[in-house]
XYZ file of C-alpha atoms in Angstrom:
329
model
C -38.027 -16.152 -9.773
C -38.280 -18.648 -6.922
C -35.595 -21.097 -5.845
C -37.073 -24.122 -7.614
C -37.479 -22.326 -10.949
C -33.924 -21.037 -10.734
C -32.372 -24.432 -10.038
C -34.397 -26.136 -12.776
C -33.372 -23.495 -15.310
C -29.719 -23.862 -14.314
C -29.890 -27.654 -14.573
C -31.324 -27.300 -18.071
C -28.345 -25.189 -19.128
C -29.760 -21.685 -18.804
C -26.901 -19.312 -17.944
C -28.602 -16.014 -18.821
C -30.484 -14.931 -15.690
C -29.948 -11.190 -15.691
C -32.486 -8.894 -14.011
C -33.576 -11.709 -11.670
C -35.212 -10.900 -8.337
C -33.620 -13.247 -5.799
C -34.186 -11.003 -2.808
C -34.602 -12.969 0.395
C -33.961 -16.382 -1.202
C -31.903 -19.068 0.520
C -29.503 -20.637 -1.980
C -26.928 -21.847 0.512
C -24.580 -24.484 -0.884
C -26.001 -24.364 -4.415
C -23.868 -24.659 -7.572
C -24.558 -21.685 -9.865
C -21.239 -20.992 -11.555
C -20.729 -19.116 -14.855
C -24.189 -17.486 -14.804
C -24.926 -13.947 -16.010
C -26.830 -12.360 -13.094
C -26.263 -8.753 -14.190
C -28.713 -6.171 -12.808
C -30.216 -8.698 -10.374
C -31.441 -8.248 -6.812
C -29.846 -10.473 -4.127
C -30.566 -8.188 -1.175
C -31.159 -9.835 2.234
C -30.750 -13.296 0.686
C -28.733 -16.157 2.172
C -26.125 -17.597 -0.204
C -23.679 -19.125 2.250
C -21.130 -21.487 0.658
C -22.801 -21.191 -2.754
C -20.567 -21.522 -5.828
C -20.843 -18.349 -7.928
C -17.397 -18.629 -9.510
C -16.975 -16.886 -12.876
C -20.473 -15.361 -12.645
C -21.331 -11.877 -13.888
C -23.125 -9.605 -11.420
C -22.670 -6.175 -12.998
C -24.946 -3.501 -11.475
C -26.556 -5.944 -9.010
C -27.448 -5.337 -5.372
C -26.446 -7.594 -2.468
C -27.256 -5.176 0.324
C -27.380 -7.024 3.668
C -27.105 -10.420 1.952
C -25.081 -13.263 3.481
C -22.372 -14.834 1.304
C -20.458 -16.511 4.119
C -17.868 -18.903 2.668
C -19.231 -18.521 -0.855
C -17.080 -19.008 -3.950
C -16.961 -15.792 -5.977
C -13.569 -16.420 -7.532
C -13.080 -14.558 -10.816
C -16.636 -13.205 -10.622
C -17.394 -9.803 -12.148
C -19.090 -7.533 -9.610
C -18.524 -4.093 -11.100
C -20.812 -1.287 -9.887
C -22.549 -3.538 -7.343
C -24.069 -2.566 -4.012
C -22.427 -4.837 -1.438
C -22.896 -2.566 1.562
C -23.406 -4.377 4.875
C -22.953 -7.698 3.035
C -21.473 -10.662 4.906
C -18.518 -11.898 2.839
C -16.752 -13.575 5.742
C -14.443 -16.346 4.473
C -15.694 -15.841 0.914
C -13.333 -16.687 -1.951
C -12.908 -13.554 -4.079
C -9.624 -14.540 -5.686
C -9.239 -12.687 -8.989
C -12.717 -11.155 -8.691
C -13.395 -7.769 -10.280
C -15.312 -5.451 -7.943
C -14.542 -2.077 -9.501
C -16.630 1.017 -8.665
C -18.691 -1.019 -6.167
C -20.002 -0.062 -2.729
C -18.674 -2.310 0.050
C -19.077 0.102 2.941
C -19.389 -1.801 6.223
C -19.084 -5.171 4.453
C -17.709 -8.054 6.522
C -14.621 -9.529 4.862
C -12.818 -11.241 7.737
C -10.978 -14.320 6.508
C -11.924 -13.666 2.881
C -9.546 -14.762 0.104
C -8.849 -11.586 -1.857
C -5.490 -11.933 -3.566
C -5.296 -10.460 -7.056
C -8.854 -9.098 -6.748
C -9.596 -5.638 -8.157
C -11.393 -2.958 -6.134
C -10.579 -0.010 -8.411
C -12.373 3.109 -7.096
C -14.519 0.955 -4.815
C -16.094 2.253 -1.599
C -14.572 0.311 1.313
C -15.182 2.579 4.275
C -14.989 0.914 7.699
C -14.252 -2.490 6.132
C -12.460 -4.986 8.385
C -9.578 -6.702 6.549
C -7.454 -7.437 9.598
C -4.904 -10.151 8.793
C -6.267 -10.703 5.276
C -4.135 -11.974 2.395
C -4.410 -9.077 -0.062
C -1.373 -9.917 -2.169
C -1.515 -8.189 -5.540
C -4.918 -6.619 -4.842
C -5.939 -3.529 -6.805
C -7.064 -0.735 -4.468
C -6.185 2.103 -6.869
C -8.422 5.059 -6.174
C -10.421 3.093 -3.582
C -11.868 4.810 -0.519
C -10.533 2.913 2.510
C -11.464 5.563 5.059
C -11.561 4.007 8.520
C -10.794 0.525 7.169
C -8.849 -1.959 9.293
C -5.862 -3.305 7.324
C -3.781 -4.209 10.366
C -1.465 -7.192 9.848
C -2.771 -7.675 6.296
C -0.467 -8.885 3.522
C -0.490 -6.149 0.870
C 2.632 -7.305 -0.946
C 2.552 -6.089 -4.565
C -0.790 -4.389 -3.920
C -1.751 -1.366 -6.011
C -2.736 1.500 -3.708
C -1.877 4.541 -5.806
C -4.501 7.231 -5.389
C -6.322 5.383 -2.589
C -7.910 7.316 0.287
C -6.417 6.071 3.567
C -7.855 8.545 6.078
C -7.942 6.917 9.532
C -7.029 3.557 7.965
C -5.361 1.153 10.409
C -2.017 0.047 8.919
C -0.507 -1.493 12.061
C 1.833 -4.347 11.165
C 0.810 -4.310 7.506
C 3.140 -5.926 4.971
C 3.697 -3.738 1.897
C 6.680 -5.329 0.171
C 6.675 -4.345 -3.509
C 3.429 -2.351 -3.172
C 2.573 0.540 -5.495
C 2.018 3.636 -3.338
C 2.659 6.478 -5.769
C 1.327 9.888 -4.695
C -0.198 8.600 -1.428
C -0.257 10.758 1.701
C 1.192 8.739 4.590
C 1.976 11.719 6.801
C 1.667 11.627 10.597
C 1.574 7.803 10.758
C 3.394 5.243 12.846
C 4.961 2.808 10.355
C 7.842 1.652 12.527
C 9.371 -1.713 11.733
C 7.273 -2.352 8.616
C 8.488 -4.423 5.661
C 8.577 -1.822 2.871
C 11.168 -3.435 0.631
C 10.836 -2.615 -3.073
C 7.856 -0.287 -2.590
C 7.150 2.244 -5.338
C 6.293 5.472 -3.518
C 7.222 8.265 -5.899
C 5.747 11.744 -5.515
C 4.191 10.951 -2.139
C 3.742 12.799 1.140
C 5.250 11.325 4.303
C 5.774 14.259 6.682
C 6.286 13.701 10.418
C 5.965 9.928 9.955
C 7.644 7.376 12.231
C 9.600 4.834 10.160
C 12.136 3.772 12.778
C 13.414 0.253 12.121
C 11.480 -0.077 8.853
C 13.007 -1.964 5.923
C 13.053 0.223 2.799
C 15.670 -1.726 0.856
C 15.442 -0.968 -2.889
C 12.451 1.334 -2.339
C 11.650 3.857 -5.090
C 11.007 7.169 -3.313
C 11.710 9.847 -5.910
C 10.244 13.312 -5.290
C 8.611 12.141 -2.047
C 8.376 14.514 0.926
C 9.809 13.201 4.219
C 10.023 16.446 6.199
C 10.832 15.753 9.890
C 10.254 12.025 9.386
C 12.035 9.603 11.738
C 14.055 6.818 10.041
C 16.253 5.915 13.017
C 17.830 2.436 12.640
C 15.891 1.801 9.420
C 17.380 -0.165 6.515
C 17.586 2.067 3.434
C 20.157 0.190 1.363
C 19.954 1.013 -2.372
C 16.775 3.045 -1.843
C 16.181 5.877 -4.321
C 15.455 9.241 -2.636
C 16.377 11.363 -5.665
C 14.980 14.909 -5.572
C 13.115 14.165 -2.360
C 12.733 16.457 0.622
C 14.143 15.071 3.889
C 14.565 18.398 5.647
C 15.148 17.922 9.379
C 14.641 14.154 9.008
C 16.206 11.918 11.653
C 18.332 9.157 10.087
C 20.406 8.167 13.092
C 22.158 4.792 12.768
C 20.403 3.914 9.495
C 21.879 1.322 7.131
C 21.989 3.255 3.862
C 24.662 1.518 1.803
C 24.604 2.657 -1.854
C 21.481 4.743 -1.212
C 20.763 7.477 -3.761
C 20.133 10.964 -2.333
C 20.978 12.828 -5.557
C 19.594 16.405 -5.598
C 17.625 15.806 -2.404
C 16.938 18.478 0.198
C 18.627 17.275 3.395
C 18.897 20.543 5.305
C 19.429 19.824 9.027
C 19.076 16.075 8.438
C 20.657 13.989 11.199
C 22.817 11.076 9.969
C 24.634 10.530 13.266
C 26.144 7.040 13.427
C 24.701 6.061 10.026
C 26.282 3.579 7.623
C 26.463 5.589 4.392
C 29.090 3.638 2.478
C 28.903 4.411 -1.254
C 25.832 6.618 -0.756
C 25.279 9.208 -3.482
C 24.715 12.787 -2.266
C 25.646 14.493 -5.538
C 23.876 17.813 -5.953
C 22.122 17.448 -2.582
C 21.526 20.341 -0.191
C 23.120 19.198 3.083
C 23.314 22.546 4.821
C 23.545 22.086 8.604
C 23.305 18.281 8.274
C 24.928 16.137 10.987
C 27.295 13.325 9.915
C 29.062 12.751 13.242
C 30.214 9.137 13.695
C 28.788 8.164 10.283
C 30.618 5.765 7.940
C 31.120 7.771 4.739
C 33.592 5.542 2.908
C 32.993 5.813 -0.824
C 30.212 8.399 -0.455
C 29.798 10.855 -3.337
C 29.298 14.543 -2.464
C 29.920 15.969 -5.943
C 28.243 19.399 -6.318
C 26.618 19.038 -2.878
C 26.040 21.958 -0.525
C 27.843 21.058 2.712
C 27.747 24.510 4.302
C 27.728 24.245 8.093
C 27.409 20.437 7.890
C 29.007 18.629 10.832
C 31.705 15.998 10.246
C 34.324 14.289 12.369
C 37.994 15.051 11.554
C 39.262 13.086 8.536
C 35.763 11.676 7.949
C 35.675 12.826 4.309
C 39.074 11.528 3.232
C 37.587 8.541 1.361
C 34.738 10.529 -0.242
C 34.283 12.220 -3.607
C 34.048 15.988 -3.031
C 34.361 17.567 -6.494
C 32.871 21.083 -6.692
C 31.147 20.867 -3.305
C 30.319 23.882 -1.173
C 32.449 22.850 1.810
C 31.529 22.841 5.461
C 33.797 24.399 8.027
C 34.638 20.905 9.332
C 35.566 19.556 5.895
C 37.614 22.660 5.110
C 39.485 22.251 8.365
C 40.107 18.568 7.651
C-alpha cells in the first residue's frame, strides 16, 4: 500500500488495515488514529509527529523506523519489534507494549507514564530523566538501560532484570520491587518512601541517607548493607536479614524489626524510639548512644549486645536473652 492509497482509505472510514506493508513510507504529521495495523510492516519508515493514538499494532515490526514526537497514546503494541526505533519525545501514555523488543530504542523525552512493558526487551535503552510514573516493567529485561534521574514512582518492577542498569538519582516512591536483586548498588540518598520490596536481595548495598519511610521490606536480605543516617521510620523489616548491617544514626521511629536477624548490626547513635525488636536475634549488636525509649525487645536475643548504662530502663524486655550490659544495668 502506498501513501496515497492509505490516506484515501482512512479518509473514507477504513480502519482495518492489518497486514499492510508500509516499509520505508513517510507519513510524518498524518492523522491515523484508531486504526488496526496488526501484523504490519513499518520498518525504516518515517512517521515523525504522526497521530497513531488508540491504534492496534499487534505483531508488527518498526525496526529502525522513526517515530519522533509521534502520538502513540493508548496504542496496543504487544509483541512488536521496535528495536533501534526512534521514539524520542513520542507520547506513549497508557500504551501497551507487552512482550515487545525495544532493544537499543531511543526513548529520550518520551511520555511513558502508566504504559505497560510487561516482559519487554529493553536492553541498553536510554530513559534518563524520563517520567515513568506508574509504568509496568514487571519481568522486563532492562539490562544496561539508563534510568538515571527517572521518575519511577508507583512503577511495577517486580521480576525485572536490572543487570548493569543505571539507577543514579532515580525516584522510586511507592514502587513495587518485590523479589528484585539490588545487591552491590549505590542507592544513597534515594527517595524510597512506601516502596514494596518484600523477599528481595540487597546485600552490600549503600543506602546511606535514603528515605525508606513506610517501606515494606519483609523477608528481604540486607546483609552488610549500609543505612547510615537513613530515614527508616515505620518501615517493616519483619523476618529480614540485616546481619552486620550498619545503621548508625538512622531515624527508625516505630520501625518493625520483629523476628529479624540483626547479628552484629550497628545501631550506634540511632533514634529507635518505639521500635519493635520482638523475637529478633540481636547477638553482638551495638546500641551505644542510641535512643531506645519505648523500644520492644520481648523474646529478643540480646546476648553480647552492647548498651550504655541505664539505656534499657524505658524498654520492654519480657523473656529476652539478656546481654551482659543489660544484666549489669
